[in-house]
Tab-separated table of C-alpha atoms in Angstrom:
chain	number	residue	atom	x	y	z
A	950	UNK	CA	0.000	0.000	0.000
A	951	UNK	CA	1.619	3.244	-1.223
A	952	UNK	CA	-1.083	5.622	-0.792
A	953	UNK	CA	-0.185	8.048	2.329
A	954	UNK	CA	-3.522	7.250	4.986
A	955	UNK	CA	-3.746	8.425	8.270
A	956	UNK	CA	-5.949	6.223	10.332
A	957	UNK	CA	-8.497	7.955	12.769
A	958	UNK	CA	-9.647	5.468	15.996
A	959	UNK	CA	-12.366	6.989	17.163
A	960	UNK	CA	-16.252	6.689	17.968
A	961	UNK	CA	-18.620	6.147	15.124
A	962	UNK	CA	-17.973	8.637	13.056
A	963	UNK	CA	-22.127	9.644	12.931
A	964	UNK	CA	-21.886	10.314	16.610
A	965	UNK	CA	-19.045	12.953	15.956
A	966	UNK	CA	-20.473	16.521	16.394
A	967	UNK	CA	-19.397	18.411	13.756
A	968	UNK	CA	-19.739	22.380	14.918
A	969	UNK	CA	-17.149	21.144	18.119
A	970	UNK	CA	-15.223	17.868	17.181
A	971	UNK	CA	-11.654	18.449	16.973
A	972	UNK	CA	-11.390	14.800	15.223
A	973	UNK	CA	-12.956	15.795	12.556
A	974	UNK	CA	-11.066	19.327	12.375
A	975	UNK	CA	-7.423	17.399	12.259
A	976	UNK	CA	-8.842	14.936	9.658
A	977	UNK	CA	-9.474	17.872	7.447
A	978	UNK	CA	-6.349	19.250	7.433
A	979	UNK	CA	-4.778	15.820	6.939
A	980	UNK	CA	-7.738	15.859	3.119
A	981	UNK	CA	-5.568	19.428	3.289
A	982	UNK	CA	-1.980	17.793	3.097
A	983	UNK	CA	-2.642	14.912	0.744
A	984	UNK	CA	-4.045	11.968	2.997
A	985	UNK	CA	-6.588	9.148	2.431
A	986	UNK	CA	-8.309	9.968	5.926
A	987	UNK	CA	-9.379	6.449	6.787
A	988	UNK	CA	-11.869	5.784	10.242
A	989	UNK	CA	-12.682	3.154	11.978
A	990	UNK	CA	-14.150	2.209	15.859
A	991	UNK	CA	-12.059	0.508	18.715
A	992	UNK	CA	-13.975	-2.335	18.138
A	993	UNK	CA	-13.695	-2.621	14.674
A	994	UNK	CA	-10.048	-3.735	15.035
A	995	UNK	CA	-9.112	-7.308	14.814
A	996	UNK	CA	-5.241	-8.662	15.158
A	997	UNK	CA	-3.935	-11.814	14.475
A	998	UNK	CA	-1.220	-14.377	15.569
A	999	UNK	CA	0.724	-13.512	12.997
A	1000	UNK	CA	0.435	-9.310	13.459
A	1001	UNK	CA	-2.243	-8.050	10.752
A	1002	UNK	CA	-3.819	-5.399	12.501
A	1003	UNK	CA	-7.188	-5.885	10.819
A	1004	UNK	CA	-9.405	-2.492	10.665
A	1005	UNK	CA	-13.076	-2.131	9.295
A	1006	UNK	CA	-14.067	1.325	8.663
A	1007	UNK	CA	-14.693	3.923	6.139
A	1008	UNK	CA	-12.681	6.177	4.191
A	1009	UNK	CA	-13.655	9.708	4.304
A	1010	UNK	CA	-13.042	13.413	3.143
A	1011	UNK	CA	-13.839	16.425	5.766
A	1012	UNK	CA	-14.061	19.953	4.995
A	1013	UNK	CA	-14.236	22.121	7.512
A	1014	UNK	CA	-15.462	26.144	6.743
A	1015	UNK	CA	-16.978	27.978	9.202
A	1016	UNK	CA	-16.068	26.518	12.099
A	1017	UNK	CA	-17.710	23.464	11.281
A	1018	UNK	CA	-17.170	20.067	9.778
A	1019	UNK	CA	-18.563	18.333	7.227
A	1020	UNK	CA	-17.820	14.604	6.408
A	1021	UNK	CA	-18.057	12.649	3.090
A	1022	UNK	CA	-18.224	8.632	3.617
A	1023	UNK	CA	-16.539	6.960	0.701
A	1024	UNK	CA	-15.364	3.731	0.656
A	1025	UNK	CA	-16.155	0.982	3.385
A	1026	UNK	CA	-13.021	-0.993	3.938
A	1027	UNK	CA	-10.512	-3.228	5.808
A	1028	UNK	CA	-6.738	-1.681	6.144
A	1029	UNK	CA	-3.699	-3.377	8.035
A	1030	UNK	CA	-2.317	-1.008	10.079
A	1031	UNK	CA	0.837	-1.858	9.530
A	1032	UNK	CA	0.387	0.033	6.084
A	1033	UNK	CA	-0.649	3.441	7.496
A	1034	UNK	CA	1.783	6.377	8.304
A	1035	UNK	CA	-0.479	7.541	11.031
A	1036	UNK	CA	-2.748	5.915	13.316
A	1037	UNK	CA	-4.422	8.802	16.052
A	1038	UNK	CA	-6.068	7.027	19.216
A	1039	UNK	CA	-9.133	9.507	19.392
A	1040	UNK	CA	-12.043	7.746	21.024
A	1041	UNK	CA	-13.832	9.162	24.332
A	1042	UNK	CA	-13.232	7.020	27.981
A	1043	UNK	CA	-14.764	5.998	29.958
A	1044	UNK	CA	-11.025	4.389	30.332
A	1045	UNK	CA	-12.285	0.909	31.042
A	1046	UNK	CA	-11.173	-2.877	30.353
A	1047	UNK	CA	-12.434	-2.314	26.533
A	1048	UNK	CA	-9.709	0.661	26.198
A	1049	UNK	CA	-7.179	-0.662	27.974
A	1050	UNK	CA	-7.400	-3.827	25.615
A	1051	UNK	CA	-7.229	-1.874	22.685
A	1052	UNK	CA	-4.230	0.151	23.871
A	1053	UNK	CA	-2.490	-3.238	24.634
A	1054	UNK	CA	-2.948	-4.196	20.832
A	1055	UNK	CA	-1.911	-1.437	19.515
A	1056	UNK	CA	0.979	-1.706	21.024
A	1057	UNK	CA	2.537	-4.616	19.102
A	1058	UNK	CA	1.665	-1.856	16.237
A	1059	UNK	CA	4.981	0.379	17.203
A	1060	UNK	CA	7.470	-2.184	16.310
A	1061	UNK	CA	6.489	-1.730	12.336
A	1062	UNK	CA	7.254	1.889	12.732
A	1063	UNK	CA	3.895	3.010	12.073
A	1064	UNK	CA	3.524	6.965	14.431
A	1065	UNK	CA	0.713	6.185	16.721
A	1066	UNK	CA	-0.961	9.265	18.549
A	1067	UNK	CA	-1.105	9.365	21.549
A	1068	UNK	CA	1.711	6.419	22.519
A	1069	UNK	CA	-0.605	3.895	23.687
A	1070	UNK	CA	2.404	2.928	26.077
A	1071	UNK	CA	1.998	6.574	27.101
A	1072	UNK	CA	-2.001	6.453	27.750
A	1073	UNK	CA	-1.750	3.304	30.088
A	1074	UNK	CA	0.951	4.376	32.278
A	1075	UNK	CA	-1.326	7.890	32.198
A	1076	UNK	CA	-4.523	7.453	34.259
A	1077	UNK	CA	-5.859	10.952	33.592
A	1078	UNK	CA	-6.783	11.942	36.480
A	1079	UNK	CA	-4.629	9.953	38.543
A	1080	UNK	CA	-1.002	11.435	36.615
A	1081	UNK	CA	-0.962	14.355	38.422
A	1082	UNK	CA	-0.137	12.654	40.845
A	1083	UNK	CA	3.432	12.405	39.131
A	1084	UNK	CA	3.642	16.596	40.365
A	1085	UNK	CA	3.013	16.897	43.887
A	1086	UNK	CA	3.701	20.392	44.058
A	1087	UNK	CA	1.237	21.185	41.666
A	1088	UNK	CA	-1.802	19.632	42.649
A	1089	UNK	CA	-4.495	20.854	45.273
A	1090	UNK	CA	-4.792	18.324	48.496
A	1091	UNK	CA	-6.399	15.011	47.254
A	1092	UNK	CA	-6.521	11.656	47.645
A	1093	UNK	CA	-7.894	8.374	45.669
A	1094	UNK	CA	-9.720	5.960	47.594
A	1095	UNK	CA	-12.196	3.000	47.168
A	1096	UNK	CA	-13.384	2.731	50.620
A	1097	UNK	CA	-15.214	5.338	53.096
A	1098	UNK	CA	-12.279	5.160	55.643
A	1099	UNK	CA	-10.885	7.415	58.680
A	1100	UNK	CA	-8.311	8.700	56.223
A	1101	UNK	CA	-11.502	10.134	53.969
A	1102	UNK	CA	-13.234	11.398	57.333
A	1103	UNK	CA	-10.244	13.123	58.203
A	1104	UNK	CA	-9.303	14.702	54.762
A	1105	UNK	CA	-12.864	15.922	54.205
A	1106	UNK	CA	-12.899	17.772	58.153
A	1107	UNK	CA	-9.833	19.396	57.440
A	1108	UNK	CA	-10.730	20.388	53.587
A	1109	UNK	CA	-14.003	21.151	54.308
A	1110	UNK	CA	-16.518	21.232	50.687
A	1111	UNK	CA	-14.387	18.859	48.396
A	1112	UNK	CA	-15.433	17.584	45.226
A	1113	UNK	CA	-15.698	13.768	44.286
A	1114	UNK	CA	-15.139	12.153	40.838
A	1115	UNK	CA	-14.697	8.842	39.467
A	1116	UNK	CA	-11.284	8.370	38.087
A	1117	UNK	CA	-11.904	6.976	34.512
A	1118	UNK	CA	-14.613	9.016	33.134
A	1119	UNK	CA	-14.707	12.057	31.327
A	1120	UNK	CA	-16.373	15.485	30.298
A	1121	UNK	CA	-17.309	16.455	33.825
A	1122	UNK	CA	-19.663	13.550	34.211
A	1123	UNK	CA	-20.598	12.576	37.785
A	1124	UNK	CA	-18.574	14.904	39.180
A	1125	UNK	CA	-20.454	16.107	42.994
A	1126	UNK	CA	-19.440	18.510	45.726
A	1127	UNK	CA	-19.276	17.787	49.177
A	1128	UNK	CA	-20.427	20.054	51.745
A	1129	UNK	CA	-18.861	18.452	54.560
A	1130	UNK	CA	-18.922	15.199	55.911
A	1131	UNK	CA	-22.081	14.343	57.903
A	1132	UNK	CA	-24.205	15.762	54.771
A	1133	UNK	CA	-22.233	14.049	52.517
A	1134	UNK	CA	-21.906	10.985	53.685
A	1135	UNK	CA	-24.439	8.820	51.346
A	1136	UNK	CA	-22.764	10.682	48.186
A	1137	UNK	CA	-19.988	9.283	48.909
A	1138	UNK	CA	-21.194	5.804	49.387
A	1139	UNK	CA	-22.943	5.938	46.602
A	1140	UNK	CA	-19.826	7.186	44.153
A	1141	UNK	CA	-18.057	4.023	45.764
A	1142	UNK	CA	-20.659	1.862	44.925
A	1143	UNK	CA	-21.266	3.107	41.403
A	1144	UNK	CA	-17.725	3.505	40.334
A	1145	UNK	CA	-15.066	2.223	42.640
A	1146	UNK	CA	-11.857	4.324	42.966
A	1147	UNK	CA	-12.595	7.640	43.246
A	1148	UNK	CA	-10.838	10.848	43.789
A	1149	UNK	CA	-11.454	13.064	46.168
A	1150	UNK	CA	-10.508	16.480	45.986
A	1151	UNK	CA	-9.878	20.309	48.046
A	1152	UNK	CA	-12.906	22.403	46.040
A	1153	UNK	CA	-11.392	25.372	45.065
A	1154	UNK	CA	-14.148	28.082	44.383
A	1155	UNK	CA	-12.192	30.139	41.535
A	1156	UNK	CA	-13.744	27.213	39.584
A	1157	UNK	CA	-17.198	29.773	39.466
A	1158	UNK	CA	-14.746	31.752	37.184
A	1159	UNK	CA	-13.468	28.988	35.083
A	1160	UNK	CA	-10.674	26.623	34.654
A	1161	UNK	CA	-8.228	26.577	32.419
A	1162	UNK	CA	-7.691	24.448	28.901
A	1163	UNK	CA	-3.910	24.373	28.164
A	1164	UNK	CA	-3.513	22.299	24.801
A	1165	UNK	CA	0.257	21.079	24.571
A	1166	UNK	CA	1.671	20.286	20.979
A	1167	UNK	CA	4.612	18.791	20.975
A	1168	UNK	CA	5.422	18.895	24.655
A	1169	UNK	CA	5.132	22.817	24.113
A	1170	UNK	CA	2.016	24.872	25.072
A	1171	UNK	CA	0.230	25.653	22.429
A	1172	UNK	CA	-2.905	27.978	22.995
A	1173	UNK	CA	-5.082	28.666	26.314
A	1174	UNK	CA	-8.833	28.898	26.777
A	1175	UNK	CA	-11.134	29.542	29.829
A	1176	UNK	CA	-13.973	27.079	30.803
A	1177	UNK	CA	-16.533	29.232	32.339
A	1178	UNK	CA	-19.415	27.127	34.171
A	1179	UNK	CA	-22.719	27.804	33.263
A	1180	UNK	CA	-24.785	30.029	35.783
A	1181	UNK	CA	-25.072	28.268	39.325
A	1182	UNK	CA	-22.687	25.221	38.065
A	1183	UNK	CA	-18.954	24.548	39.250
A	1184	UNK	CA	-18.374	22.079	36.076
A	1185	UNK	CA	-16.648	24.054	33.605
A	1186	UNK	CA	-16.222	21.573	30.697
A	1187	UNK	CA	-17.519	22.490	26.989
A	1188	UNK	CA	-19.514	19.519	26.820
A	1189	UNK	CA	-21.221	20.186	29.886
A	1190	UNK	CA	-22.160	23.550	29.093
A	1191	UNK	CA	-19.267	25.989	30.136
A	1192	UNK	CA	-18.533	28.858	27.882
A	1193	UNK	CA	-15.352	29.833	25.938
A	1194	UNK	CA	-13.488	32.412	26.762
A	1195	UNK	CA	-9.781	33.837	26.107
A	1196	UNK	CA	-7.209	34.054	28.661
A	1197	UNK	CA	-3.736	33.625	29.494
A	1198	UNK	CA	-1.681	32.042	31.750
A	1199	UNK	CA	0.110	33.306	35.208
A	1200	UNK	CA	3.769	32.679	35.299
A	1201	UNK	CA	3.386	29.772	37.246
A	1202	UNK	CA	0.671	27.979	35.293
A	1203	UNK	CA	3.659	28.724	32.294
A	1204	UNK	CA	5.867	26.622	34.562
A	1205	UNK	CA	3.650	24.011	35.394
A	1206	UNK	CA	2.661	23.934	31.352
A	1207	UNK	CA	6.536	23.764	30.442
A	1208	UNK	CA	7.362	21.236	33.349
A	1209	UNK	CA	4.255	18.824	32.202
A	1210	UNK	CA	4.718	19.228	28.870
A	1211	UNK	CA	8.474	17.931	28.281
A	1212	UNK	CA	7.971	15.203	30.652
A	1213	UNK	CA	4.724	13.569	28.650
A	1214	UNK	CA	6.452	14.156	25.224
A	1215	UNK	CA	9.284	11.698	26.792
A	1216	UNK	CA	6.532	9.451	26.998
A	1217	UNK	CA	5.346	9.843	23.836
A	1218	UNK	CA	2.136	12.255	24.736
A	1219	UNK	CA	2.353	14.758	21.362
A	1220	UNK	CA	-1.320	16.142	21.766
A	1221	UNK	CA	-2.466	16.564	25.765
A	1222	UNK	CA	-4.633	18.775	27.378
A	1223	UNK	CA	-3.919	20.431	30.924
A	1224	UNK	CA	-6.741	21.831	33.306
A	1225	UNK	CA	-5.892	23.760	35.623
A	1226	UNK	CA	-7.675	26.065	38.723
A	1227	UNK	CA	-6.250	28.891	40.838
A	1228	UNK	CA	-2.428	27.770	39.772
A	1229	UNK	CA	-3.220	24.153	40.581
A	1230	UNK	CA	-2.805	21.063	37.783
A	1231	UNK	CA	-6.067	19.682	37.738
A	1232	UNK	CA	-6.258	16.970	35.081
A	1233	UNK	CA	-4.158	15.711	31.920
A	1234	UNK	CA	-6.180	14.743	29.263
A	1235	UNK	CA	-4.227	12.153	26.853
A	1236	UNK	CA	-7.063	10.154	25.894
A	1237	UNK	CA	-8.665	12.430	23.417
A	1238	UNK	CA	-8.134	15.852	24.012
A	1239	UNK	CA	-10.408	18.469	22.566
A	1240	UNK	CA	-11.135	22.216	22.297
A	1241	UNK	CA	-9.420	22.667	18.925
A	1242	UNK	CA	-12.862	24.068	17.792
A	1243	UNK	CA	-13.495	26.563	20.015
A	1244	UNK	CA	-9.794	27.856	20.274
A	1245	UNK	CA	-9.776	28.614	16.717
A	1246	UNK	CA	-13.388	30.628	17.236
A	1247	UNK	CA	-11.916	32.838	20.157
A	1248	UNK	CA	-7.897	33.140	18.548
A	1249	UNK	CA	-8.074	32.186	14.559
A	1250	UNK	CA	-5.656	29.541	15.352
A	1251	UNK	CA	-5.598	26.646	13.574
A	1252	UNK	CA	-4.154	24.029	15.864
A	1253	UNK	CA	-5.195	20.806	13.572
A	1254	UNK	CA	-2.946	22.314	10.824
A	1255	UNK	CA	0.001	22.450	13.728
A	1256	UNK	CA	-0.682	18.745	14.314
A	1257	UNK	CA	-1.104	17.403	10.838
A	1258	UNK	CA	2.329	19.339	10.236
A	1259	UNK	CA	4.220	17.903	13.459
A	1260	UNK	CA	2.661	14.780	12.522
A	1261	UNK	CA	4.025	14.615	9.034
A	1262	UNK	CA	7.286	16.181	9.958
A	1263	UNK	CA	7.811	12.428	12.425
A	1264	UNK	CA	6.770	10.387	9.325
A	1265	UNK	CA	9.551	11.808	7.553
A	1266	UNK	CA	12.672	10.991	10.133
């Protein structure tokens, strides 16, 4: 196979929202550069003994004008993966057994040279939530738990209103605040029950304001937005209603960005997403960051041409 194809792994392509997907975004600039833009699901991999990584999808074309997509199906297919300059690993968590499986094939992928983004090496050994835990000075008090213990009692009496999220979803979901610790005592049960390991975090009220999207590109920050919440909310993601907004960072948040950033690219992280509150690292996103949309509404930067163009520069070392 000769043709250059860049293979998107992502949800079905028909759930993809096309005024906010940055998937779709990126796979226009790769129609931009010369690329069959092939996609296909997690699930619609197969590999064998013998390492043919097996995909069923579609090839497409994307436009995007606007500030929105719009998507073409041509061809339905089957592609080794072994054939493909790029693969991108773009589909949502929840970061369960069904993703970690998939990492662990693609895996066996990197030995044929073929650029996978993000490393899925990279993505298992970097529980989203759970990484920060990598930067101690940078995080707000915390700790992850799966059992209502004297340690949680104790944390939550001397924090006072925390918040409480399960570690492997995504997109603010199921994310509560604790008052204190007699009132919130059956919310945390029930986050236990529901979704075992949780974290449980210092609430830090500058949230009301909006956090803080830092997209990294190459290990290198590469554009800022603000999340603001909508009215009477404390979740500040896009998806779950928060605003847009321009911004830029303190000197510190720079440091955090710079110290964060060259550590995951010597994991193999290209394409990561910080949040961050009142100077403190909230969350790195490796799974399948997004905000590429809105960024270009509020600056007119283009940051799926930036990495289509890293992208191709690696394909050509």
């Amino acid at each position: 196979m000769t043709d250059k194809i860049i293979a998107i792994q992502a949800d079905p392509i028909s759930q993809l929202k096309p005024k906010s997907d940055s998937s779709l975004f990126i796979a226009s600039e790769f129609c931009k550069a010369g690329y069959k833009v092939f996609f296909y699901t997690p699930s619609d991999l197969t590999v064998t003994h013998d390492d043919v990584f097996a995909a069923k999808g579609n090839f497409v074309t994307v436009d995007f004008d606007n500030y929105k997509s719009e998507y073409f199906l041509l061809s339905q297919d089957v592609v080794d993966l072994k054939y493909v300059h790029i693969v991108m690993i773009r589909q949502d968590p929840p970061f369960n057994i069904n993703y970690v499986t998939n990492c662990y094939m693609l895996q066996r992928l990197k030995k044929y040279g073929t650029i996978i983004v993000n490393d899925p090496t990279g993505i298992l050994a970097h529980s989203e939530k759970m990484s920060v835990y990598q930067f101690p000075d940078f995080i707000p008090p915390s700790l992850i738990t799966a059992n209502f213990n004297e340690l949680v009692t104790a944390f939550i009496k001397k924090q006072g209103e925390v918040i409480i999220k399960p570690l492997y979803w995504f997109g603010g979901q199921f994310i509560e605040k604790i008052i204190d610790i007699h009132s919130g005592r059956k919310q945390i049960e029930n986050a236990l029950n529901n979704y075992g390991h949780v974290i449980i975090q210092k609430f830090l009220p500058d949230v009301y304001g909006g956090d803080k999207r830092v997209v990294l590109i190459d290990g290198k920050v590469a554009a800022v937005m603000k999340r603001i919440p909508a009215q009477g909310s404390f979740i500040a993601n896009l998806v779950a209603g928060g605003k847009a907004a321009r911004t830029e960072l303190t000197l510190r948040e720079k440091y955090i960005a710079g110290v964060v950033g060259e550590y995951l690219k010597k994991h193999g992280i290209l394409f990561a997403g910080l949040d961050m509150i009142s100077e403190y690292l909230i969350e790195i996103n490796v799974t399948s960051p997004t905000g590429l949309v809105a960024i270009n509404k509020l600056y007119g930067i283009n940051l799926a041409k930036k990495i289509v163009s890293m992208l191709i520069k690696r394909t050509k070392k």
